[in-house]
Tab-separated table of C-alpha atoms in Angstrom:
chain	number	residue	atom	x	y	z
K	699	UNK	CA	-40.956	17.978	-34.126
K	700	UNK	CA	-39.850	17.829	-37.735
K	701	UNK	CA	-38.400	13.974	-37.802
K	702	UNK	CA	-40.104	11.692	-35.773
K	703	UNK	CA	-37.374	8.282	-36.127
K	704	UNK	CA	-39.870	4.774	-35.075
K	705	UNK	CA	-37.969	2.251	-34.185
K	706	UNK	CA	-40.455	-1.195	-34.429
K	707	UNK	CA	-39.027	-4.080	-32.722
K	708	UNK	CA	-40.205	-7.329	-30.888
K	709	UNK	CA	-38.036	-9.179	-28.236
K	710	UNK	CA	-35.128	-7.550	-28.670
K	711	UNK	CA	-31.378	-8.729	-28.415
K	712	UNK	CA	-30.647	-6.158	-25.979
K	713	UNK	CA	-27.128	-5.696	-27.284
K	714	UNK	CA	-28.155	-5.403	-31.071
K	715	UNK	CA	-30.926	-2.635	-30.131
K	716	UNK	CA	-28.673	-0.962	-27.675
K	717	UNK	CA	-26.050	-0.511	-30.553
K	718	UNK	CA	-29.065	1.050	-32.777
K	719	UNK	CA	-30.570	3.278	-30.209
K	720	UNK	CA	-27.142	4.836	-29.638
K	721	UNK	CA	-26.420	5.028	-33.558
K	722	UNK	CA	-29.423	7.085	-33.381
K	723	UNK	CA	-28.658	9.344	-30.527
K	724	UNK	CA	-25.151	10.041	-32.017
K	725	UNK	CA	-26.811	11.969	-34.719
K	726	UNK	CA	-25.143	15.252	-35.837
K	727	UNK	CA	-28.620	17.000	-35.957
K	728	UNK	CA	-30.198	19.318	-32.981
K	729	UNK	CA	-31.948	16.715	-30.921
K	730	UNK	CA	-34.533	19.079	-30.684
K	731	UNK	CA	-35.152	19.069	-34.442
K	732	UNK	CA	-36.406	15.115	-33.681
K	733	UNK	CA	-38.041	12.796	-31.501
K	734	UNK	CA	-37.551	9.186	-31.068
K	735	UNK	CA	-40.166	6.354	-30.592
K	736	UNK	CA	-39.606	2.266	-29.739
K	737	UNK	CA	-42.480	0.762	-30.446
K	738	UNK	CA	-42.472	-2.670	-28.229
K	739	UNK	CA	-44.479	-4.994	-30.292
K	740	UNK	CA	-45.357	-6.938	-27.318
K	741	UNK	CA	-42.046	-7.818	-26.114
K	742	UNK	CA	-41.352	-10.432	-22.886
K	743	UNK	CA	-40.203	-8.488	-21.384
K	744	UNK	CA	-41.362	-5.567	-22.140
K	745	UNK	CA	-38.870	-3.307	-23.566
K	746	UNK	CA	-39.830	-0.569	-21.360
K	747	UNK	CA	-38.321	-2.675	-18.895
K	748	UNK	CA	-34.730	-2.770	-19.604
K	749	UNK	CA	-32.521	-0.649	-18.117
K	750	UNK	CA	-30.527	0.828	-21.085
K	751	UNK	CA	-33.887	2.353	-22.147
K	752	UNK	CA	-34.043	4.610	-19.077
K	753	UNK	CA	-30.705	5.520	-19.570
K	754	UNK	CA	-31.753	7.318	-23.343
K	755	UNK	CA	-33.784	9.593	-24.073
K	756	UNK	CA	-36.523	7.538	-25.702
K	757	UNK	CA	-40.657	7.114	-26.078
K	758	UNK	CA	-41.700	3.722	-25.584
K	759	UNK	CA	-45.037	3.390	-26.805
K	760	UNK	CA	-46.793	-0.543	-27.059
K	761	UNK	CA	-48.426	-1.781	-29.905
K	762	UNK	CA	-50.227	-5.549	-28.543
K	763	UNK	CA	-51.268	-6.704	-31.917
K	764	UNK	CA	-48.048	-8.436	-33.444
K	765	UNK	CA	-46.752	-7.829	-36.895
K	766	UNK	CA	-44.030	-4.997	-38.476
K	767	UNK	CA	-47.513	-3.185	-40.102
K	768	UNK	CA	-49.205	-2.751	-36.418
K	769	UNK	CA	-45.915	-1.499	-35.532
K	770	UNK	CA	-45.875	0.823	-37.902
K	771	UNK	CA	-48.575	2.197	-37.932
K	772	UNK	CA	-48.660	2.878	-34.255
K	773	UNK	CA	-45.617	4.713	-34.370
K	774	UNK	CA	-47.289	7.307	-37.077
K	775	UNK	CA	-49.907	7.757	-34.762
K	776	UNK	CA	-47.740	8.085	-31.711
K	777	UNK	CA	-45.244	10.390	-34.136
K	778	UNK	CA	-45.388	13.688	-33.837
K	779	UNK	CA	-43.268	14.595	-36.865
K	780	UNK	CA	-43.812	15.478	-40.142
K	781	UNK	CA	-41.200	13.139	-41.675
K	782	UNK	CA	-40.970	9.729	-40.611
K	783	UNK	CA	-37.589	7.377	-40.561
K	784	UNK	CA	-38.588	4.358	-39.871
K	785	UNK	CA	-35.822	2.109	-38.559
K	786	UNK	CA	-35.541	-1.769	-37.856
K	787	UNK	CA	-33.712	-2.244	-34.165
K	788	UNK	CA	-30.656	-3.607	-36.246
K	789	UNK	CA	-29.817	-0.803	-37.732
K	790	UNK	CA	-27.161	1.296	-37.663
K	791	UNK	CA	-27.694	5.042	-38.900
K	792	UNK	CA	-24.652	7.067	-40.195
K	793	UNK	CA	-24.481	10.154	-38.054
K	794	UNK	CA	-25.637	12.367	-40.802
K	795	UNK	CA	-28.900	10.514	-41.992
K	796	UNK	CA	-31.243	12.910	-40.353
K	797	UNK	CA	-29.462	15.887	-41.578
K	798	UNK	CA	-29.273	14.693	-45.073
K	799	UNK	CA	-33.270	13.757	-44.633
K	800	UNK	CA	-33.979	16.789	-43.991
K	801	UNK	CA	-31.805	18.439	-46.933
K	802	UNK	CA	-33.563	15.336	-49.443
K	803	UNK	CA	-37.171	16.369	-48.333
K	804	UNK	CA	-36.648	20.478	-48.826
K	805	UNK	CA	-37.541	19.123	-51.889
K	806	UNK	CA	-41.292	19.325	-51.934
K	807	UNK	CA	-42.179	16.288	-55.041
K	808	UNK	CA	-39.981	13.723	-53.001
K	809	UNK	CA	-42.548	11.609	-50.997
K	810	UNK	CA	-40.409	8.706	-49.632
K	811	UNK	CA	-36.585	8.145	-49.574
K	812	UNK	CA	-34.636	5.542	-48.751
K	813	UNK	CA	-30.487	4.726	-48.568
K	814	UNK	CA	-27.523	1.939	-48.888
K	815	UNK	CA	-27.983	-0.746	-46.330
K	816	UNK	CA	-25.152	-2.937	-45.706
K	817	UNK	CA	-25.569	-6.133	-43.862
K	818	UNK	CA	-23.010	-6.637	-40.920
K	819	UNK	CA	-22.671	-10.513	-41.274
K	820	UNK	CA	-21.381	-12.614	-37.576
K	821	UNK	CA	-19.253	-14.585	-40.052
K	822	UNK	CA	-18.529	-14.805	-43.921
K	823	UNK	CA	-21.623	-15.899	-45.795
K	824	UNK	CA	-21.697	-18.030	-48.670
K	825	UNK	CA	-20.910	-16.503	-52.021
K	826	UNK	CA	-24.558	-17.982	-53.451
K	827	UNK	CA	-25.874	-15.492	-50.902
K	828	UNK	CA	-24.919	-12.167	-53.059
K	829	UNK	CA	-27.915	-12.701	-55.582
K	830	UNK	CA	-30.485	-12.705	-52.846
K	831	UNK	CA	-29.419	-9.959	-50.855
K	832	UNK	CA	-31.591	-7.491	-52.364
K	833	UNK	CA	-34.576	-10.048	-50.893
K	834	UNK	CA	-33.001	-9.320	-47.561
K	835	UNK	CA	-33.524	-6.035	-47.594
K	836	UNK	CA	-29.588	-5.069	-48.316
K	837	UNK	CA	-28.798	-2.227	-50.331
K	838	UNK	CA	-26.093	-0.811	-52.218
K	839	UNK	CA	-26.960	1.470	-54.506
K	840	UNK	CA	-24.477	3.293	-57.047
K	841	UNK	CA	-23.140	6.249	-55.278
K	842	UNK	CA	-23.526	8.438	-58.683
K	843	UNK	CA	-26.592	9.869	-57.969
K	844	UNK	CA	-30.169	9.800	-56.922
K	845	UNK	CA	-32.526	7.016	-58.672
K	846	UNK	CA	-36.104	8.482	-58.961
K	847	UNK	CA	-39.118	6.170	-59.352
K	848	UNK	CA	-42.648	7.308	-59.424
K	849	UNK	CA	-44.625	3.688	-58.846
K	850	UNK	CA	-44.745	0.066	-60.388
K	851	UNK	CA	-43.440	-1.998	-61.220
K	852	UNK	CA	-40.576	-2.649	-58.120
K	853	UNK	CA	-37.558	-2.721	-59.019
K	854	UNK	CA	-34.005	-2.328	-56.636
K	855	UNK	CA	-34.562	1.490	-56.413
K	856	UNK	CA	-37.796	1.243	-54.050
K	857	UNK	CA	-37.278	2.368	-51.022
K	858	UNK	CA	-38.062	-0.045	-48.403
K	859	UNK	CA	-38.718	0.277	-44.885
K	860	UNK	CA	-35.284	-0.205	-43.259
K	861	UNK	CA	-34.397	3.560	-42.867
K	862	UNK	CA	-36.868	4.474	-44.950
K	863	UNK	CA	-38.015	8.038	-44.462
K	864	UNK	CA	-41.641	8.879	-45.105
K	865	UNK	CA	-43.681	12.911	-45.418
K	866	UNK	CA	-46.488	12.063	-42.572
K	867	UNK	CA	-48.857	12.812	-45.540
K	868	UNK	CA	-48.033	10.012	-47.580
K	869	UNK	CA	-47.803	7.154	-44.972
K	870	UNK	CA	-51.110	8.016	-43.775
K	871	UNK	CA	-52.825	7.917	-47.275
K	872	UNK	CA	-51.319	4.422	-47.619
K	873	UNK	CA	-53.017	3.626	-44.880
K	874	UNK	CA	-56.115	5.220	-45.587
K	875	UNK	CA	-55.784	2.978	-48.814
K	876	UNK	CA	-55.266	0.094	-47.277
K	877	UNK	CA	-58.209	0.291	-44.661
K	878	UNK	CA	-60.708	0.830	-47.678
């Protein structure tokens, strides 16, 4: 496999992850150029359980210990890919992401990429909420061009783990640096 997409969730809303799962299928890549993983956080029930998941073609895998980190990290060592998109079970990717992924990354000195998220509000939010978006993990970058960063200090431009896509190499030095 060359992307492996995780999807990390716990107790899903069945419609919400439904709608994500199938953004995800509806990809304009070769399915056989990428796997997908669900990793059930320790859903009640378990997410392995409901019946739209046999219906897909998806790898549940179960991660007991509860947190988005454990989550993680089991789906890089359940992934067989060498890229990793890691995607919240609220999202929605555009049919393209994997291709363009894969056309960001033939570019060997990009380690970890990620895009414009826009939020899909039930109803109209308050206008106070616009200056704390970016703490919600909304995106919107300019559409002029790529914005490069190489480390510290954050700023709007980090990628963050909504869609983020990840070399297999680099997530598993973070967490090599993180269990020393």
């Amino acid at each position: 496999m060359l992307i492996s997409v995780v999807v990390c969730t716990y107790n899903p809303t069945d419609g919400v992850l439904t709608r994500a799962l199938d953004a995800i299928l509806a990809q304009d890549l070769d399915q056989a150029s990428w796997e997908l993983v669900v990793v059930d956080n320790n859903s009640n029930p378990a997410v392995s359980d409901r019946p739209y998941i046999a219906d897909r073609c998806v790898r549940v895998v179960t991660e007991a210990e509860q947190g988005l980190s454990k989550a993680r990290e089991c789906g890089l060592r359940n992934a067989k890919g060498s890229l990793l998109v890691f995607v919240d079970d609220d999202n929605l990717l555009a049919p393209d992401y994997l291709r363009q992924v894969i056309d960001i990354f033939a570019d060997p000195t990009i380690g970890v990429v990620s895009g414009s998220i826009e939020p899909e509000y039930a109803k109209k939010p308050p206008e106070w909420l616009a200056s704390f978006e970016n703490m919600l993990a909304i995106r919107r970058p300019p559409t002029d061009g790529a914005y490069l960063t190489d480390g510290p200090p954050y700023n709007e431009h980090f990628a963050i783990g909504a869609g983020m896509a990840v070399r297999r190499d680099v997530i598993e030095g973070y967490y090599r640096s993180i269990a020393e």
